[in-house]
Amino acid sequence: MKVILRETIESLGTVGDEVTVANGYARNYLFPQKKAVLATAANSKLLEREKKQLELKTVKNLSKAEAMAKTIQGAICTIAAKVSEDDKLYGSVSTRDIEHQLKAQGFEVDRKTILLSEPIKTLGSYIVPVQLHPDVNPEITVKVVAEE
């Protein structure tokens, strides 16, 4: 079955691509999730209009992300946490803690954009990337210190 993608799916293609997929995959996954529509002339025209609007939105988001990246690049988040006698944290520092610290400094960042591979469980300084846009990834420094 030929479908037109409404969003980028890594294994299939990008928005607006016309791809051939299995009938069941289209009926059971792509159509209910609104990730694709049946490839017809009417749907093709409709998606061309949506694609132009999406491109404009992407350009706006990119410029907004670049402006935010300039301000957040190099920001330092100092997070105090309770530690045991051998300097291991009782809990861990997660993206939520970093988000709260960034908000306290005046940065509006969603915790889903903070790319922390695993929670921080020891004291120290860590470089953490923040994905504001697929092409914009400023880095911040997270310092975990012992709570007094």
GROMACS .gro file of N, CA and C in nm:
model
  444
    1MET      N    1   0.085  -0.117   0.000
    1MET     CA    2   0.000   0.000   0.000
    1MET      C    3   0.090   0.124   0.000
    2LYS      N    4   0.057   0.220  -0.084
    2LYS     CA    5   0.133   0.344  -0.090
    2LYS      C    6   0.071   0.446   0.005
    3VAL      N    7   0.157   0.504   0.089
    3VAL     CA    8   0.112   0.604   0.185
    3VAL      C    9   0.204   0.725   0.177
    4ILE      N   10   0.152   0.838   0.226
    4ILE     CA   11   0.232   0.960   0.235
    4ILE      C   12   0.253   0.986   0.384
    5LEU      N   13   0.381   1.001   0.424
    5LEU     CA   14   0.414   1.018   0.565
    5LEU      C   15   0.377   1.159   0.612
    6ARG      N   16   0.315   1.167   0.728
    6ARG     CA   17   0.279   1.296   0.789
    6ARG      C   18   0.383   1.339   0.891
    7GLU      N   19   0.470   1.248   0.931
    7GLU     CA   20   0.581   1.282   1.020
    7GLU      C   21   0.699   1.192   0.985
    8THR      N   22   0.814   1.231   1.030
    8THR     CA   23   0.936   1.157   0.999
    8THR      C   24   0.941   1.028   1.079
    9ILE      N   25   0.960   0.919   1.009
    9ILE     CA   26   0.978   0.788   1.072
    9ILE      C   27   1.112   0.736   1.020
   10GLU      N   28   1.207   0.717   1.111
   10GLU     CA   29   1.344   0.686   1.070
   10GLU      C   30   1.354   0.568   0.976
   11SER      N   31   1.276   0.465   0.998
   11SER     CA   32   1.288   0.345   0.916
   11SER      C   33   1.220   0.360   0.780
   12LEU      N   34   1.135   0.464   0.764
   12LEU     CA   35   1.061   0.480   0.638
   12LEU      C   36   1.104   0.603   0.558
   13GLY      N   37   1.103   0.719   0.620
   13GLY     CA   38   1.136   0.840   0.546
   13GLY      C   39   1.095   0.964   0.622
   14THR      N   40   1.100   1.078   0.550
   14THR     CA   41   1.069   1.206   0.613
   14THR      C   42   0.927   1.250   0.577
   15VAL      N   43   0.886   1.359   0.635
   15VAL     CA   44   0.752   1.413   0.612
   15VAL      C   45   0.731   1.439   0.463
   16GLY      N   46   0.618   1.393   0.411
   16GLY     CA   47   0.584   1.416   0.271
   16GLY      C   48   0.632   1.307   0.177
   17ASP      N   49   0.714   1.215   0.222
   17ASP     CA   50   0.761   1.107   0.136
   17ASP      C   51   0.648   1.010   0.108
   18GLU      N   52   0.644   0.961  -0.017
   18GLU     CA   53   0.548   0.859  -0.054
   18GLU      C   54   0.622   0.726  -0.050
   19VAL      N   55   0.578   0.636   0.038
   19VAL     CA   56   0.646   0.509   0.057
   19VAL      C   57   0.546   0.395   0.045
   20THR      N   58   0.600   0.278   0.017
   20THR     CA   59   0.519   0.157   0.010
   20THR      C   60   0.541   0.078   0.138
   21VAL      N   61   0.431   0.045   0.206
   21VAL     CA   62   0.438  -0.031   0.330
   21VAL      C   63   0.338  -0.147   0.324
   22ALA      N   64   0.351  -0.238   0.416
   22ALA     CA   65   0.257  -0.350   0.424
   22ALA      C   66   0.119  -0.297   0.463
   23ASN      N   67   0.017  -0.360   0.409
   23ASN     CA   68  -0.121  -0.316   0.436
   23ASN      C   69  -0.151  -0.312   0.586
   24GLY      N   70  -0.114  -0.417   0.656
   24GLY     CA   71  -0.141  -0.424   0.799
   24GLY      C   72  -0.069  -0.317   0.878
   25TYR      N   73   0.054  -0.286   0.840
   25TYR     CA   74   0.132  -0.182   0.907
   25TYR      C   75   0.062  -0.047   0.891
   26ALA      N   76   0.012  -0.022   0.770
   26ALA     CA   77  -0.058   0.104   0.745
   26ALA      C   78  -0.189   0.109   0.822
   27ARG      N   79  -0.269   0.003   0.814
   27ARG     CA   80  -0.402   0.003   0.877
   27ARG      C   81  -0.393   0.001   1.030
   28ASN      N   82  -0.299  -0.076   1.083
   28ASN     CA   83  -0.294  -0.096   1.228
   28ASN      C   84  -0.204   0.001   1.303
   29TYR      N   85  -0.111   0.065   1.233
   29TYR     CA   86  -0.018   0.153   1.304
   29TYR      C   87  -0.017   0.295   1.247
   30LEU      N   88   0.014   0.307   1.118
   30LEU     CA   89   0.034   0.440   1.061
   30LEU      C   90  -0.094   0.524   1.057
   31PHE      N   91  -0.206   0.465   1.012
   31PHE     CA   92  -0.330   0.542   1.003
   31PHE      C   93  -0.387   0.576   1.140
   32PRO      N   94  -0.399   0.480   1.235
   32PRO     CA   95  -0.453   0.516   1.367
   32PRO      C   96  -0.367   0.619   1.442
   33GLN      N   97  -0.235   0.613   1.425
   33GLN     CA   98  -0.146   0.707   1.492
   33GLN      C   99  -0.136   0.839   1.416
   34LYS      N  100  -0.205   0.848   1.301
   34LYS     CA  101  -0.202   0.967   1.214
   34LYS      C  102  -0.060   1.002   1.171
   35LYS      N  103   0.017   0.898   1.146
   35LYS     CA  104   0.154   0.918   1.100
   35LYS      C  105   0.162   0.916   0.948
   36ALA      N  106   0.054   0.871   0.882
   36ALA     CA  107   0.053   0.865   0.737
   36ALA      C  108  -0.091   0.868   0.688
   37VAL      N  109  -0.106   0.905   0.560
   37VAL     CA  110  -0.237   0.901   0.494
   37VAL      C  111  -0.221   0.823   0.365
   38LEU      N  112  -0.332   0.774   0.313
   38LEU     CA  113  -0.331   0.700   0.188
   38LEU      C  114  -0.283   0.791   0.076
   39ALA      N  115  -0.200   0.740  -0.012
   39ALA     CA  116  -0.142   0.821  -0.119
   39ALA      C  117  -0.245   0.842  -0.230
   40THR      N  118  -0.314   0.956  -0.225
   40THR     CA  119  -0.406   0.996  -0.331
   40THR      C  120  -0.368   1.137  -0.375
   41ALA      N  121  -0.422   1.181  -0.487
   41ALA     CA  122  -0.389   1.314  -0.537
   41ALA      C  123  -0.436   1.422  -0.439
   42ALA      N  124  -0.556   1.404  -0.383
   42ALA     CA  125  -0.610   1.503  -0.290
   42ALA      C  126  -0.524   1.510  -0.163
   43ASN      N  127  -0.487   1.395  -0.110
   43ASN     CA  128  -0.403   1.394   0.010
   43ASN      C  129  -0.265   1.452  -0.019
   44SER      N  130  -0.214   1.429  -0.138
   44SER     CA  131  -0.084   1.482  -0.176
   44SER      C  132  -0.085   1.635  -0.175
   45LYS      N  133  -0.191   1.695  -0.232
   45LYS     CA  134  -0.201   1.841  -0.232
   45LYS      C  135  -0.215   1.896  -0.091
   46LEU      N  136  -0.297   1.828  -0.012
   46LEU     CA  137  -0.317   1.871   0.127
   46LEU      C  138  -0.186   1.868   0.204
   47LEU      N  139  -0.110   1.762   0.186
   47LEU     CA  140   0.015   1.749   0.258
   47LEU      C  141   0.120   1.848   0.209
   48GLU      N  142   0.115   1.885   0.082
   48GLU     CA  143   0.208   1.988   0.031
   48GLU      C  144   0.185   2.120   0.105
   49ARG      N  145   0.058   2.154   0.126
   49ARG     CA  146   0.027   2.277   0.200
   49ARG      C  147   0.076   2.265   0.345
   50GLU      N  148   0.049   2.151   0.406
   50GLU     CA  149   0.093   2.131   0.544
   50GLU      C  150   0.246   2.133   0.554
   51LYS      N  151   0.311   2.079   0.453
   51LYS     CA  152   0.458   2.075   0.453
   51LYS      C  153   0.516   2.216   0.448
   52LYS      N  154   0.454   2.304   0.368
   52LYS     CA  155   0.502   2.443   0.361
   52LYS      C  156   0.485   2.512   0.495
   53GLN      N  157   0.370   2.489   0.560
   53GLN     CA  158   0.348   2.548   0.691
   53GLN      C  159   0.447   2.493   0.793
   54LEU      N  160   0.475   2.363   0.782
   54LEU     CA  161   0.569   2.300   0.873
   54LEU      C  162   0.710   2.355   0.854
   55GLU      N  163   0.748   2.382   0.730
   55GLU     CA  164   0.881   2.439   0.702
   55GLU      C  165   0.894   2.577   0.765
   56LEU      N  166   0.787   2.659   0.754
   56LEU     CA  167   0.790   2.792   0.816
   56LEU      C  168   0.803   2.781   0.968
   57LYS      N  169   0.729   2.686   1.024
   57LYS     CA  170   0.733   2.665   1.169
   57LYS      C  171   0.872   2.617   1.212
   58THR      N  172   0.933   2.530   1.131
   58THR     CA  173   1.065   2.478   1.161
   58THR      C  174   1.169   2.590   1.161
   59VAL      N  175   1.159   2.681   1.065
   59VAL     CA  176   1.252   2.794   1.059
   59VAL      C  177   1.237   2.882   1.183
   60LYS      N  178   1.111   2.907   1.224
   60LYS     CA  179   1.087   2.987   1.345
   60LYS      C  180   1.145   2.917   1.467
   61ASN      N  181   1.121   2.786   1.478
   61ASN     CA  182   1.171   2.711   1.593
   61ASN      C  183   1.324   2.709   1.596
   62LEU      N  184   1.386   2.698   1.478
   62LEU     CA  185   1.532   2.696   1.471
   62LEU      C  186   1.590   2.829   1.519
   63SER      N  187   1.533   2.939   1.473
   63SER     CA  188   1.586   3.069   1.516
   63SER      C  189   1.564   3.090   1.666
   64LYS      N  190   1.451   3.043   1.716
   64LYS     CA  191   1.424   3.054   1.860
   64LYS      C  192   1.522   2.967   1.940
   65ALA      N  193   1.548   2.847   1.889
   65ALA     CA  194   1.641   2.756   1.957
   65ALA      C  195   1.784   2.811   1.954
   66GLU      N  196   1.823   2.872   1.843
   66GLU     CA  197   1.958   2.929   1.834
   66GLU      C  198   1.975   3.046   1.932
   67ALA      N  199   1.870   3.127   1.946
   67ALA     CA  200   1.876   3.238   2.041
   67ALA      C  201   1.886   3.185   2.184
   68MET      N  202   1.808   3.082   2.212
   68MET     CA  203   1.811   3.022   2.347
   68MET      C  204   1.946   2.957   2.373
   69ALA      N  205   2.004   2.895   2.269
   69ALA     CA  206   2.133   2.827   2.284
   69ALA      C  207   2.243   2.926   2.322
   70LYS      N  208   2.237   3.046   2.266
   70LYS     CA  209   2.340   3.146   2.298
   70LYS      C  210   2.335   3.184   2.445
   71THR      N  211   2.213   3.189   2.501
   71THR     CA  212   2.202   3.227   2.641
   71THR      C  213   2.233   3.113   2.737
   72ILE      N  214   2.198   2.991   2.697
   72ILE     CA  215   2.213   2.879   2.790
   72ILE      C  216   2.351   2.812   2.779
   73GLN      N  217   2.421   2.832   2.667
   73GLN     CA  218   2.552   2.769   2.647
   73GLN      C  219   2.645   2.807   2.762
   74GLY      N  220   2.700   2.708   2.825
   74GLY     CA  221   2.796   2.732   2.933
   74GLY      C  222   2.733   2.760   3.068
   75ALA      N  223   2.601   2.752   3.077
   75ALA     CA  224   2.535   2.774   3.206
   75ALA      C  225   2.583   2.668   3.306
   76ILE      N  226   2.590   2.709   3.430
   76ILE     CA  227   2.636   2.616   3.534
   76ILE      C  228   2.523   2.595   3.633
   77CYS      N  229   2.485   2.469   3.650
   77CYS     CA  230   2.382   2.431   3.749
   77CYS      C  231   2.454   2.367   3.866
   78THR      N  232   2.440   2.426   3.981
   78THR     CA  233   2.499   2.367   4.100
   78THR      C  234   2.385   2.305   4.182
   79ILE      N  235   2.394   2.176   4.201
   79ILE     CA  236   2.289   2.103   4.270
   79ILE      C  237   2.349   2.041   4.396
   80ALA      N  238   2.290   2.075   4.510
   80ALA     CA  239   2.336   2.019   4.637
   80ALA      C  240   2.254   1.894   4.668
   81ALA      N  241   2.324   1.789   4.712
   81ALA     CA  242   2.255   1.663   4.741
   81ALA      C  243   2.317   1.600   4.865
   82LYS      N  244   2.234   1.520   4.933
   82LYS     CA  245   2.283   1.450   5.051
   82LYS      C  246   2.375   1.338   5.006
   83VAL      N  247   2.487   1.323   5.080
   83VAL     CA  248   2.584   1.220   5.043
   83VAL      C  249   2.618   1.133   5.163
   84SER      N  250   2.666   1.014   5.135
   84SER     CA  251   2.711   0.924   5.241
   84SER      C  252   2.855   0.960   5.275
   85GLU      N  253   2.913   0.889   5.368
   85GLU     CA  254   3.049   0.920   5.412
   85GLU      C  255   3.152   0.898   5.300
   86ASP      N  256   3.124   0.809   5.206
   86ASP     CA  257   3.218   0.788   5.096
   86ASP      C  258   3.180   0.869   4.971
   87ASP      N  259   3.113   0.983   4.991
   87ASP     CA  260   3.077   1.079   4.885
   87ASP      C  261   2.988   1.021   4.774
   88LYS      N  262   2.907   0.924   4.806
   88LYS     CA  263   2.808   0.876   4.709
   88LYS      C  264   2.674   0.937   4.746
   89LEU      N  265   2.595   0.972   4.645
   89LEU     CA  266   2.466   1.034   4.671
   89LEU      C  267   2.370   0.931   4.726
   90TYR      N  268   2.283   0.975   4.817
   90TYR     CA  269   2.178   0.885   4.866
   90TYR      C  270   2.076   0.860   4.756
   91GLY      N  271   2.047   0.959   4.680
   91GLY     CA  272   1.955   0.942   4.567
   91GLY      C  273   2.033   0.960   4.439
   92SER      N  274   1.978   1.035   4.347
   92SER     CA  275   2.050   1.066   4.224
   92SER      C  276   2.001   1.201   4.173
   93VAL      N  277   2.078   1.258   4.085
   93VAL     CA  278   2.040   1.383   4.020
   93VAL      C  279   1.985   1.347   3.883
   94SER      N  280   1.862   1.384   3.858
   94SER     CA  281   1.798   1.349   3.732
   94SER      C  282   1.772   1.474   3.648
   95THR      N  283   1.712   1.454   3.533
   95THR     CA  284   1.680   1.566   3.445
   95THR      C  285   1.582   1.662   3.511
   96ARG      N  286   1.498   1.609   3.598
   96ARG     CA  287   1.402   1.694   3.669
   96ARG      C  288   1.474   1.794   3.760
   97ASP      N  289   1.578   1.747   3.831
   97ASP     CA  290   1.655   1.836   3.917
   97ASP      C  291   1.725   1.944   3.835
   98ILE      N  292   1.779   1.904   3.721
   98ILE     CA  293   1.849   2.000   3.635
   98ILE      C  294   1.749   2.102   3.580
   99GLU      N  295   1.630   2.054   3.540
   99GLU     CA  296   1.526   2.144   3.490
   99GLU      C  297   1.488   2.248   3.595
  100HIS      N  298   1.468   2.204   3.719
  100HIS     CA  299   1.432   2.299   3.826
  100HIS      C  300   1.543   2.401   3.848
  101GLN      N  301   1.667   2.358   3.845
  101GLN     CA  302   1.779   2.450   3.865
  101GLN      C  303   1.788   2.550   3.750
  102LEU      N  304   1.765   2.502   3.627
  102LEU     CA  305   1.768   2.593   3.512
  102LEU      C  306   1.653   2.694   3.520
  103LYS      N  307   1.536   2.649   3.562
  103LYS     CA  308   1.423   2.742   3.577
  103LYS      C  309   1.452   2.847   3.684
  104ALA      N  310   1.521   2.806   3.790
  104ALA     CA  311   1.557   2.902   3.895
  104ALA      C  312   1.652   3.008   3.841
  105GLN      N  313   1.728   2.973   3.738
  105GLN     CA  314   1.821   3.069   3.677
  105GLN      C  315   1.754   3.148   3.565
  106GLY      N  316   1.626   3.118   3.536
  106GLY     CA  317   1.554   3.194   3.435
  106GLY      C  318   1.549   3.131   3.298
  107PHE      N  319   1.591   3.006   3.284
  107PHE     CA  320   1.587   2.938   3.155
  107PHE      C  321   1.464   2.848   3.150
  108GLU      N  322   1.383   2.860   3.045
  108GLU     CA  323   1.267   2.774   3.028
  108GLU      C  324   1.308   2.656   2.939
  109VAL      N  325   1.339   2.544   3.003
  109VAL     CA  326   1.383   2.426   2.931
  109VAL      C  327   1.298   2.308   2.977
  110ASP      N  328   1.246   2.231   2.881
  110ASP     CA  329   1.171   2.111   2.914
  110ASP      C  330   1.269   2.000   2.950
  111ARG      N  331   1.236   1.924   3.052
  111ARG     CA  332   1.331   1.821   3.097
  111ARG      C  333   1.356   1.714   2.991
  112LYS      N  334   1.263   1.699   2.897
  112LYS     CA  335   1.282   1.600   2.790
  112LYS      C  336   1.394   1.640   2.694
  113THR      N  337   1.429   1.768   2.695
  113THR     CA  338   1.536   1.814   2.606
  113THR      C  339   1.674   1.799   2.668
  114ILE      N  340   1.678   1.770   2.798
  114ILE     CA  341   1.806   1.752   2.866
  114ILE      C  342   1.853   1.609   2.841
  115LEU      N  343   1.966   1.595   2.776
  115LEU     CA  344   2.012   1.463   2.732
  115LEU      C  345   2.109   1.403   2.834
  116LEU      N  346   2.053   1.356   2.941
  116LEU     CA  347   2.132   1.291   3.045
  116LEU      C  348   2.116   1.140   3.025
  117SER      N  349   2.225   1.072   2.992
  117SER     CA  350   2.214   0.930   2.957
  117SER      C  351   2.169   0.845   3.075
  118GLU      N  352   2.215   0.881   3.194
  118GLU     CA  353   2.172   0.810   3.314
  118GLU      C  354   2.180   0.906   3.432
  119PRO      N  355   2.100   0.883   3.535
  119PRO     CA  356   2.104   0.974   3.650
  119PRO      C  357   2.244   0.982   3.711
  120ILE      N  358   2.278   1.100   3.762
  120ILE     CA  359   2.409   1.123   3.823
  120ILE      C  360   2.404   1.073   3.967
  121LYS      N  361   2.499   0.987   4.005
  121LYS     CA  362   2.497   0.927   4.139
  121LYS      C  363   2.621   0.957   4.222
  122THR      N  364   2.713   1.038   4.168
  122THR     CA  365   2.833   1.072   4.244
  122THR      C  366   2.856   1.223   4.235
  123LEU      N  367   2.935   1.274   4.329
  123LEU     CA  368   2.970   1.415   4.327
  123LEU      C  369   3.061   1.444   4.208
  124GLY      N  370   3.058   1.567   4.161
  124GLY     CA  371   3.147   1.603   4.053
  124GLY      C  372   3.086   1.702   3.958
  125SER      N  373   3.156   1.725   3.848
  125SER     CA  374   3.112   1.818   3.746
  125SER      C  375   3.088   1.740   3.617
  126TYR      N  376   2.974   1.766   3.553
  126TYR     CA  377   2.935   1.691   3.434
  126TYR      C  378   2.894   1.787   3.324
  127ILE      N  379   2.932   1.754   3.201
  127ILE     CA  380   2.889   1.831   3.084
  127ILE      C  381   2.764   1.760   3.031
  128VAL      N  382   2.654   1.834   3.021
  128VAL     CA  383   2.527   1.775   2.979
  128VAL      C  384   2.474   1.851   2.857
  129PRO      N  385   2.450   1.782   2.746
  129PRO     CA  386   2.392   1.850   2.629
  129PRO      C  387   2.241   1.871   2.647
  130VAL      N  388   2.192   1.979   2.588
  130VAL     CA  389   2.049   2.010   2.588
  130VAL      C  390   2.007   2.023   2.443
  131GLN      N  391   1.910   1.940   2.402
  131GLN     CA  392   1.868   1.942   2.262
  131GLN      C  393   1.748   2.035   2.246
  132LEU      N  394   1.776   2.160   2.209
  132LEU     CA  395   1.670   2.258   2.190
  132LEU      C  396   1.604   2.241   2.054
  133HIS      N  397   1.678   2.187   1.958
  133HIS     CA  398   1.632   2.163   1.821
  133HIS      C  399   1.720   2.049   1.770
  134PRO      N  400   1.676   1.972   1.672
  134PRO     CA  401   1.762   1.863   1.625
  134PRO      C  402   1.902   1.908   1.582
  135ASP      N  403   1.915   2.034   1.540
  135ASP     CA  404   2.046   2.085   1.497
  135ASP      C  405   2.113   2.174   1.601
  136VAL      N  406   2.048   2.200   1.713
  136VAL     CA  407   2.101   2.292   1.813
  136VAL      C  408   2.113   2.219   1.946
  137ASN      N  409   2.237   2.194   1.989
  137ASN     CA  410   2.262   2.120   2.114
  137ASN      C  411   2.366   2.192   2.200
  138PRO      N  412   2.326   2.298   2.271
  138PRO     CA  413   2.422   2.362   2.361
  138PRO      C  414   2.452   2.270   2.479
  139GLU      N  415   2.564   2.295   2.545
  139GLU     CA  416   2.603   2.214   2.660
  139GLU      C  417   2.603   2.300   2.786
  140ILE      N  418   2.560   2.240   2.894
  140ILE     CA  419   2.564   2.307   3.022
  140ILE      C  420   2.651   2.224   3.116
  141THR      N  421   2.693   2.287   3.224
  141THR     CA  422   2.773   2.216   3.323
  141THR      C  423   2.688   2.194   3.448
  142VAL      N  424   2.683   2.071   3.492
  142VAL     CA  425   2.609   2.037   3.614
  142VAL      C  426   2.711   2.000   3.720
  143LYS      N  427   2.711   2.079   3.829
  143LYS     CA  428   2.802   2.051   3.940
  143LYS      C  429   2.719   1.994   4.053
  144VAL      N  430   2.755   1.876   4.097
  144VAL     CA  431   2.686   1.812   4.209
  144VAL      C  432   2.777   1.826   4.330
  145VAL      N  433   2.726   1.894   4.432
  145VAL     CA  434   2.805   1.919   4.553
  145VAL      C  435   2.732   1.859   4.673
  146ALA      N  436   2.807   1.838   4.778
  146ALA     CA  437   2.749   1.784   4.902
  146ALA      C  438   2.665   1.889   4.971
  147GLU      N  439   2.548   1.847   5.018
  147GLU     CA  440   2.461   1.937   5.090
  147GLU      C  441   2.515   1.956   5.231
  148GLU      N  442   2.509   2.080   5.279
  148GLU     CA  443   2.561   2.107   5.413
  148GLU      C  444   2.450   2.112   5.514
   0.00000   0.00000   0.00000
